[in-house]
Short mmCIF file of C-alpha atoms in Angstrom, two decimals:
data_model
loop_
_atom_site.label_atom_id
_atom_site.label_comp_id
_atom_site.label_asym_id
_atom_site.label_seq_id
_atom_site.Cartn_x
_atom_site.Cartn_y
_atom_site.Cartn_z
CA GLU A 1191 -15.62 30.81 13.02
CA ALA A 1192 -16.24 27.54 11.22
CA GLU A 1193 -19.60 25.54 11.79
CA ILE A 1194 -19.53 21.63 12.29
CA VAL A 1195 -22.01 20.88 9.80
CA TRP A 1196 -21.80 16.97 10.25
CA GLN A 1197 -20.11 14.53 12.72
CA TRP A 1198 -19.99 10.91 13.60
CA LYS A 1199 -19.17 9.61 17.25
CA LEU A 1200 -17.89 6.26 18.01
CA TYR A 1201 -19.59 6.26 21.31
CA ASP A 1202 -22.92 6.70 20.27
CA HIS A 1203 -22.65 3.07 18.36
CA MET A 1204 -21.69 1.03 21.20
CA VAL A 1205 -22.67 -2.23 22.63
CA GLN A 1206 -21.45 -4.06 25.91
CA ASP A 1207 -22.65 -7.24 27.68
CA ILE A 1208 -21.06 -6.50 31.02
CA ASP A 1209 -23.57 -4.06 32.79
CA SER A 1210 -27.51 -4.63 32.20
CA THR A 1211 -28.19 -1.24 33.80
CA LYS A 1212 -26.59 0.77 31.08
CA ASN A 1213 -28.78 1.47 27.75
CA ASN A 1214 -26.28 0.10 25.50
CA PHE A 1215 -26.47 -3.45 27.26
CA GLY A 1216 -27.04 -6.25 24.66
CA VAL A 1217 -25.83 -9.50 23.16
CA ILE A 1218 -22.88 -8.70 21.11
CA SER A 1219 -23.46 -11.21 18.37
CA GLU A 1220 -26.81 -9.76 18.02
CA HIS A 1221 -25.55 -6.23 17.07
CA PRO A 1222 -23.05 -6.35 13.82
CA GLU A 1223 -23.81 -2.70 13.46
CA LEU A 1224 -22.50 -1.61 16.79
CA ILE A 1225 -19.02 -1.88 18.25
CA ASP A 1226 -18.10 -3.94 21.44
CA ILE A 1227 -16.50 -1.27 23.99
CA ASN A 1228 -14.90 -4.08 25.65
CA SER A 1229 -13.40 -5.68 22.59
CA ARG A 1230 -10.03 -4.44 23.28
CA ASN A 1231 -9.88 -6.63 26.27
CA PHE A 1232 -11.26 -9.55 24.45
CA GLN A 1233 -8.20 -9.04 21.96
CA GLY A 1234 -5.84 -9.21 25.04
CA GLY A 1235 -4.95 -5.39 24.38
CA GLY A 1236 -4.44 -4.95 28.41
CA SER A 1237 -5.01 -1.77 29.84
CA ALA A 1238 -7.74 0.66 28.74
CA SER A 1239 -5.72 2.91 26.91
CA ALA A 1240 -7.27 6.15 25.67
CA ASP A 1241 -6.31 5.09 22.02
CA TRP A 1242 -7.77 1.65 22.29
CA PHE A 1243 -9.62 1.98 18.99
CA HIS A 1244 -6.62 3.78 16.86
CA MET A 1245 -8.41 5.01 13.97
CA ASN A 1246 -5.70 5.49 11.30
CA SER A 1247 -7.39 6.50 8.10
CA VAL A 1248 -10.49 7.78 6.76
CA ASN A 1249 -11.86 7.83 3.20
CA TYR A 1250 -14.94 9.30 1.42
CA ASN A 1251 -17.08 7.78 -1.57
CA ALA A 1252 -19.10 10.74 -2.98
CA GLU A 1253 -21.12 8.36 -5.17
CA LEU A 1254 -22.60 6.40 -2.17
CA ASP A 1255 -22.10 9.10 0.13
CA GLN A 1256 -20.26 6.78 2.70
CA ILE A 1257 -17.38 6.94 4.72
CA ILE A 1258 -14.80 3.92 5.49
CA PHE A 1259 -12.44 3.92 8.19
CA SER A 1260 -9.74 1.75 9.82
CA SER A 1261 -9.00 0.68 13.42
CA ARG A 1262 -5.82 -0.78 13.91
CA SER A 1263 -6.18 -1.86 17.37
CA LEU A 1264 -9.31 -4.00 16.44
CA ASN A 1265 -8.13 -5.26 13.09
CA GLU A 1266 -11.14 -3.99 11.44
CA ILE A 1267 -12.45 -1.47 8.77
CA TYR A 1268 -15.78 0.00 9.05
CA ILE A 1269 -18.41 1.86 6.46
CA ILE A 1270 -20.90 4.49 7.65
CA ASP A 1271 -23.53 6.41 6.05
CA HIS A 1272 -22.41 10.21 5.39
CA SER A 1273 -25.98 11.06 3.97
CA THR A 1274 -27.29 11.49 7.60
CA SER A 1275 -27.99 14.72 9.79
CA ILE A 1276 -26.01 15.32 12.80
CA GLU A 1277 -29.07 13.95 14.62
CA GLU A 1278 -29.37 10.98 12.61
CA ALA A 1279 -25.75 10.13 12.86
CA ALA A 1280 -26.15 9.84 16.53
CA GLY A 1281 -28.86 7.37 16.10
CA HIS A 1282 -29.84 4.22 14.34
CA THR A 1283 -32.33 5.34 11.99
CA GLY A 1284 -32.41 7.94 9.04
CA GLY A 1285 -30.28 8.33 6.09
CA ILE A 1286 -30.16 6.89 2.65
CA ALA A 1287 -29.34 3.61 3.95
CA GLY A 1288 -31.82 4.00 6.88
CA LYS A 1289 -29.47 3.17 9.82
CA GLY A 1290 -28.58 6.30 10.97
CA GLY A 1291 -25.04 6.50 12.04
CA ASP A 1292 -24.70 2.69 12.49
CA ILE A 1293 -21.90 0.47 11.11
CA LEU A 1294 -23.13 -0.57 7.41
CA PHE A 1295 -20.40 -2.82 6.65
CA ARG A 1296 -17.46 -4.27 8.59
CA TRP A 1297 -14.55 -6.54 7.80
CA GLY A 1298 -11.41 -8.05 8.76
CA ASN A 1299 -12.01 -9.61 12.47
CA PRO A 1300 -15.47 -10.94 13.06
CA ARG A 1301 -14.33 -12.17 16.64
CA ILE A 1302 -14.99 -8.33 17.56
CA TYR A 1303 -18.88 -8.91 17.04
CA HIS A 1304 -18.88 -12.34 18.17
CA ARG A 1305 -19.40 -14.05 14.60
CA GLY A 1306 -16.12 -15.86 14.01
CA GLY A 1307 -12.74 -17.12 15.46
CA ILE A 1308 -9.18 -16.48 15.22
CA GLU A 1309 -9.42 -18.55 12.00
CA ASP A 1310 -11.64 -15.94 10.58
CA GLN A 1311 -9.27 -12.89 11.27
CA ARG A 1312 -8.07 -11.40 7.97
CA LEU A 1313 -6.50 -7.93 8.85
CA TYR A 1314 -3.76 -7.34 11.29
CA GLY A 1315 -2.67 -3.81 12.20
CA GLN A 1316 -4.09 -2.49 8.79
CA HIS A 1317 -3.68 0.94 7.37
CA ASP A 1318 -5.06 3.05 4.65
CA ALA A 1319 -8.52 1.32 3.95
CA HIS A 1320 -10.10 3.13 0.93
CA TRP A 1321 -12.32 2.80 -1.99
CA ILE A 1322 -10.44 2.23 -5.59
CA PRO A 1323 -11.62 5.38 -7.76
CA GLY A 1324 -14.32 4.30 -10.32
CA ASP A 1325 -12.32 5.06 -13.28
CA ARG A 1326 -9.19 2.60 -12.12
CA PRO A 1327 -9.15 -1.14 -12.66
CA GLY A 1328 -11.11 -2.44 -9.55
CA GLY A 1329 -12.90 0.52 -8.97
CA GLY A 1330 -15.35 0.27 -6.32
CA ASN A 1331 -13.52 -2.29 -4.45
CA LEU A 1332 -11.69 -1.49 -1.07
CA MET A 1333 -8.08 -1.44 -1.06
CA ILE A 1334 -6.18 -2.07 2.29
CA PHE A 1335 -2.43 -2.23 3.47
CA ASN A 1336 -2.32 -5.13 5.66
CA ASN A 1337 0.19 -4.64 7.95
CA GLY A 1338 0.50 -8.28 9.22
CA SER A 1339 1.60 -7.86 12.71
CA GLY A 1340 0.68 -10.90 14.71
CA ARG A 1341 -0.14 -13.03 11.73
CA PRO A 1342 -0.30 -16.77 12.95
CA GLU A 1343 2.11 -17.68 10.17
CA GLY A 1344 4.47 -15.01 11.00
CA ASN A 1345 4.95 -11.06 10.30
CA PHE A 1346 4.54 -9.92 6.74
CA SER A 1347 2.62 -7.29 4.70
CA THR A 1348 0.16 -7.68 1.94
CA ILE A 1349 -1.97 -5.60 0.10
CA GLU A 1350 -5.58 -6.64 0.19
CA VAL A 1351 -8.49 -5.81 -2.60
CA VAL A 1352 -11.65 -6.39 -1.08
CA GLN A 1353 -15.10 -6.69 -3.03
CA PRO A 1354 -17.96 -5.73 -0.29
CA PRO A 1355 -21.33 -7.21 -0.69
CA LEU A 1356 -22.84 -3.97 -1.57
CA ASN A 1357 -26.82 -4.17 -1.96
CA GLY A 1358 -28.20 -0.68 -2.83
CA PHE A 1359 -26.79 1.58 -0.17
CA ASN A 1360 -26.45 -1.31 2.27
CA TYR A 1361 -24.51 -4.35 2.69
CA ASN A 1362 -25.63 -8.07 2.67
CA ILE A 1363 -24.79 -10.28 5.99
CA PRO A 1364 -26.28 -13.73 6.37
CA GLU A 1365 -28.55 -14.11 9.46
CA GLY A 1366 -26.32 -14.54 12.29
CA GLU A 1367 -23.12 -14.94 10.43
CA LYS A 1368 -20.08 -12.67 9.69
CA TYR A 1369 -20.05 -9.96 6.76
CA GLY A 1370 -18.47 -11.35 3.67
CA PRO A 1371 -16.40 -11.67 1.66
CA GLU A 1372 -14.71 -14.75 3.02
CA ASP A 1373 -11.33 -13.67 1.55
CA ALA A 1374 -9.63 -10.80 -0.47
CA LEU A 1375 -10.52 -10.58 -4.04
CA TRP A 1376 -6.77 -9.76 -4.81
CA THR A 1377 -3.82 -10.16 -2.55
CA PHE A 1378 -0.39 -9.18 -3.16
CA GLU A 1379 2.12 -10.68 -0.81
CA GLY A 1380 5.50 -10.06 -2.55
CA ALA A 1381 8.54 -12.54 -2.80
CA GLY A 1382 12.03 -11.93 -3.66
CA ASN A 1383 12.57 -8.00 -4.34
CA THR A 1384 9.16 -7.28 -3.55
CA GLU A 1385 8.66 -8.98 -0.33
CA PHE A 1386 7.76 -6.29 2.21
CA TYR A 1387 6.92 -5.86 5.79
CA SER A 1388 5.99 -2.72 7.60
CA SER A 1389 4.55 -3.20 11.16
CA ARG A 1390 2.90 0.14 11.02
CA ILE A 1391 2.05 3.06 8.78
CA SER A 1392 2.12 2.78 5.04
CA GLY A 1393 -0.35 2.46 2.15
CA ALA A 1394 -1.20 1.44 -1.38
CA GLN A 1395 -2.76 3.27 -4.55
CA ARG A 1396 -4.39 1.71 -7.78
CA GLN A 1397 -2.75 3.27 -10.79
CA PRO A 1398 -4.76 4.05 -14.14
CA ASN A 1399 -2.77 1.30 -15.82
CA GLY A 1400 -3.79 -1.51 -13.18
CA ASN A 1401 -0.43 -1.05 -11.45
CA THR A 1402 -0.15 -0.82 -7.61
CA LEU A 1403 1.82 1.67 -5.89
CA ILE A 1404 2.95 0.66 -2.48
CA CYS A 1405 4.66 2.49 0.50
CA SER A 1406 6.22 0.19 2.84
CA GLY A 1407 6.56 3.07 5.44
CA ASN A 1408 8.96 1.43 8.00
CA GLN A 1409 11.15 0.26 5.14
CA TYR A 1410 11.32 3.79 3.65
CA ARG A 1411 10.41 2.21 0.25
CA ILE A 1412 7.85 3.00 -2.39
CA PHE A 1413 7.47 0.51 -5.16
CA GLU A 1414 5.12 -0.36 -8.14
CA VAL A 1415 4.04 -3.72 -9.19
CA ASP A 1416 1.96 -4.85 -12.30
CA PRO A 1417 -1.33 -6.95 -11.90
CA ALA A 1418 0.94 -9.96 -12.27
CA GLY A 1419 3.10 -8.81 -9.18
CA ASN A 1420 6.15 -8.07 -11.28
CA LEU A 1421 8.30 -4.93 -9.96
CA VAL A 1422 8.20 -2.22 -12.31
CA TRP A 1423 9.57 0.68 -10.20
CA ASP A 1424 11.51 1.16 -7.01
CA TYR A 1425 12.27 3.90 -4.77
CA ILE A 1426 13.98 4.06 -1.24
CA ASN A 1427 13.68 7.25 0.78
CA PRO A 1428 16.92 9.00 1.06
CA VAL A 1429 15.85 11.57 3.46
CA ASN A 1430 15.55 11.49 7.42
CA GLN A 1431 14.89 14.02 10.13
CA ASN A 1432 18.56 15.25 9.76
CA GLY A 1433 18.40 15.72 6.07
CA ALA A 1434 19.55 13.82 3.05
CA LEU A 1435 21.58 10.75 3.18
CA SER A 1436 24.19 9.42 1.10
CA GLN A 1437 23.39 6.92 -2.06
CA GLY A 1438 22.95 3.50 -0.35
CA SER A 1439 23.41 4.69 3.08
CA SER A 1440 21.74 1.86 5.62
CA SER A 1441 20.54 4.78 8.01
CA SER A 1442 17.15 4.11 9.50
CA SER A 1443 14.69 6.76 11.03
CA ARG A 1444 13.30 7.38 7.34
CA ASP A 1445 9.79 6.06 7.95
CA MET A 1446 7.16 7.38 5.39
CA PHE A 1447 3.31 7.66 6.45
CA ARG A 1448 1.89 7.11 2.62
CA ALA A 1449 2.74 7.74 -0.80
CA TYR A 1450 0.71 8.81 -3.81
CA ARG A 1451 1.50 9.43 -7.48
CA TYR A 1452 -0.09 12.36 -9.54
CA SER A 1453 -0.17 12.74 -12.96
CA PRO A 1454 1.68 15.99 -14.63
CA ASP A 1455 -2.04 17.62 -15.28
CA TYR A 1456 -2.97 17.33 -11.55
CA PRO A 1457 -5.03 20.62 -11.04
CA ALA A 1458 -2.59 21.53 -7.95
CA PHE A 1459 0.35 21.72 -10.40
CA GLU A 1460 -1.13 24.25 -12.85
CA GLY A 1461 1.34 27.20 -13.04
CA LYS A 1462 3.98 25.30 -11.04
CA ASP A 1463 7.51 24.82 -12.16
CA LEU A 1464 7.90 20.98 -12.68
CA ILE A 1465 11.38 20.90 -14.10
CA PRO A 1466 13.34 18.16 -12.03
CA GLY A 1467 16.32 19.29 -9.98
CA ASP A 1468 19.29 17.48 -8.70
CA PRO A 1469 18.88 14.37 -6.76
CA LEU A 1470 17.84 14.46 -3.16
CA GLU A 1471 20.58 12.01 -2.01
CA SER A 1472 24.06 13.14 -1.75
CA ASN A 1473 26.74 11.44 -3.66
CA PRO A 1474 24.34 10.19 -5.99
CA GLN A 1475 24.99 7.37 -8.44
CA PRO A 1476 24.90 7.90 -12.21
CA TYR A 1477 21.12 8.03 -12.96
CA LEU A 1478 18.61 7.94 -15.82
CA CYS A 1479 15.57 9.76 -15.06
CA ASN A 1480 13.24 11.35 -17.70
CA ILE A 1481 10.07 12.51 -17.20
CA TYR A 1482 7.30 10.70 -19.05
CA ASP A 1483 3.55 11.84 -19.08
CA ILE A 1484 2.36 8.52 -20.14
CA THR A 1485 3.10 4.95 -18.85
CA THR A 1486 5.85 3.24 -20.80
CA SER A 1487 7.81 0.15 -20.31
CA VAL A 1488 11.53 0.01 -18.94
CA ASN A 1489 12.40 -1.13 -22.62
CA THR A 1490 11.14 1.90 -24.50
CA LEU A 1491 13.22 4.33 -22.71
CA THR A 1492 15.66 6.56 -24.77
CA GLN A 1493 19.27 5.75 -23.41
CA LYS A 1494 22.88 6.08 -24.54
CA ASP A 1495 24.20 3.98 -26.97
CA ASP A 1496 27.68 3.40 -25.78
CA PHE A 1497 26.71 -0.30 -25.08
CA GLN A 1498 24.13 -2.69 -25.94
CA ILE A 1499 22.42 -5.58 -23.74
CA PHE A 1500 20.49 -8.62 -25.46
CA PRO A 1501 18.49 -10.20 -24.39
CA ASN A 1502 16.92 -7.34 -22.25
CA PRO A 1503 14.65 -8.58 -20.38
CA GLY A 1504 17.10 -11.55 -19.45
CA SER A 1505 16.84 -14.56 -17.27
CA ASP A 1506 19.96 -16.28 -17.57
CA ILE A 1507 22.99 -15.16 -19.44
CA VAL A 1508 22.79 -11.59 -21.06
CA TYR A 1509 25.30 -10.38 -23.45
CA ILE A 1510 26.74 -7.02 -23.42
CA SER A 1511 28.51 -5.57 -26.63
CA ASN A 1512 30.36 -2.24 -27.03
CA ASP A 1513 32.68 -0.18 -28.98
CA LEU A 1514 34.45 1.58 -25.79
CA PRO A 1515 38.38 2.04 -26.23
CA GLY A 1516 40.40 0.19 -24.08
CA ASN A 1517 39.48 -1.50 -20.66
CA TYR A 1518 36.55 -0.56 -18.65
CA ASN A 1519 34.71 -1.26 -15.43
CA LEU A 1520 31.36 -3.14 -15.16
CA THR A 1521 28.61 -2.82 -12.26
CA LEU A 1522 25.33 -4.34 -11.66
CA MET A 1523 23.40 -2.28 -9.24
CA ASP A 1524 19.82 -2.92 -7.76
CA MET A 1525 17.51 0.03 -7.66
CA THR A 1526 18.80 1.42 -4.46
CA GLY A 1527 22.40 1.87 -6.02
CA GLN A 1528 23.89 -1.14 -4.03
CA PRO A 1529 26.32 -3.10 -6.32
CA MET A 1530 25.61 -6.56 -6.97
CA ILE A 1531 28.60 -7.71 -8.70
CA SER A 1532 31.46 -5.71 -10.30
CA TYR A 1533 34.14 -6.60 -13.05
CA SER A 1534 37.16 -4.34 -13.46
CA ASN A 1535 39.56 -3.94 -16.51
CA ILE A 1536 37.58 -5.96 -18.72
CA HIS A 1537 38.90 -5.74 -22.56
CA GLN A 1538 36.25 -7.78 -24.34
CA GLN A 1539 33.86 -6.03 -26.50
CA ASN A 1540 31.52 -8.65 -26.26
CA PHE A 1541 30.94 -9.86 -22.51
CA GLU A 1542 28.78 -12.66 -21.04
CA LEU A 1543 27.07 -11.70 -17.83
CA ASP A 1544 25.19 -14.32 -15.66
CA VAL A 1545 21.95 -12.89 -13.96
CA SER A 1546 20.54 -15.90 -12.89
CA PRO A 1547 21.55 -15.66 -9.22
CA TYR A 1548 19.53 -12.50 -8.97
CA PRO A 1549 15.90 -12.10 -8.20
CA PRO A 1550 13.39 -10.72 -10.83
CA GLY A 1551 13.33 -6.95 -11.25
CA VAL A 1552 14.73 -3.84 -12.52
CA TYR A 1553 18.68 -3.26 -12.23
CA ILE A 1554 21.00 -0.70 -13.54
CA LEU A 1555 23.98 -1.96 -15.28
CA ARG A 1556 26.85 0.52 -15.31
CA ILE A 1557 30.21 0.53 -17.74
CA GLY A 1558 32.32 3.54 -17.15
CA ASN A 1559 30.38 6.51 -17.19
CA ALA A 1560 27.46 5.19 -19.06
CA ALA A 1561 24.04 3.14 -17.51
CA LYS A 1562 21.06 1.16 -19.00
CA ARG A 1563 18.22 -0.58 -17.19
CA LEU A 1564 18.23 -4.16 -17.13
CA MET A 1565 15.01 -6.16 -16.65
CA ILE A 1566 15.69 -9.55 -15.08
CA THR A 1567 13.28 -12.24 -15.21
CA LYS A 1568 12.74 -15.93 -14.29
CA PRO A 1569 11.48 -18.59 -17.14
#
């Protein structure tokens, strides 16, 4: 039978200002290290649900021996000490940080501990709060999928990278004020073909090259952006609870909780057959999927030479040349396989295509049975 070697309970670190006869009675603003048990009512959350806190992610930092977790309901993230004993974790002293199981750092909604107003709220139903690994760009900072439900300016999701005010194994907080920073160090909001919104679930992962992989769960979409916010990869989940869907299907119920990328040398893959099989979707479009174990650009992939595109990337007019015999059909598709524009029975060996109406991103240009990637940019 397994033995519990460490545990932490939220109810050991509560404060309330309603009943002075209880041991946890106190002034909320004087105890940012504790969580106000009545904060859900303060947020207008309605009845006292058993899931009033809704912890939706947990992540461990071995170097600090600390844990970060997220409360969707309170719109906050929290860091606690893991170096404590079980007894210390239930109290307010002990551990490397010296504060037992009390909150070492919190961020996103200082209204919860009465040190801010609605204008200070930064998180809205967030998920997947975690430390960026130290060997990746931004290592040591916190990455959060900020779902964005209930933002004053409207519902939209963002990826937030937050640099916590770490001081040894504790975190600085000015006397009587809220935890910093005031704003995220880096925020990806998206625009055009990278615009995204997921009211629940979802996550993000920093890549070794500095790109960010994003899982927009309610959109059943995984996509990757570079540090400048340009779309470099895009994937739509083609499977729901009933199985595989047809290419380009608009069916819903394909939510994804989270997505991670693993390199081919990931230890769990040792001895496993990694030869790719058929596409997951039924009736797939022609595809160009080669396996690369290093990061490359869309312009260096080896593809068929049945036709050429210049310039690629392009932002206005691109020129397509080919040596195909007879007439041919041409289709420009987005990365989900949805046609953007089609031409039939083209006879010119040199064809001009206006791509200016389309948002920046990666597209597939198909001529007959051949296809190539086309990157559209904006000047």
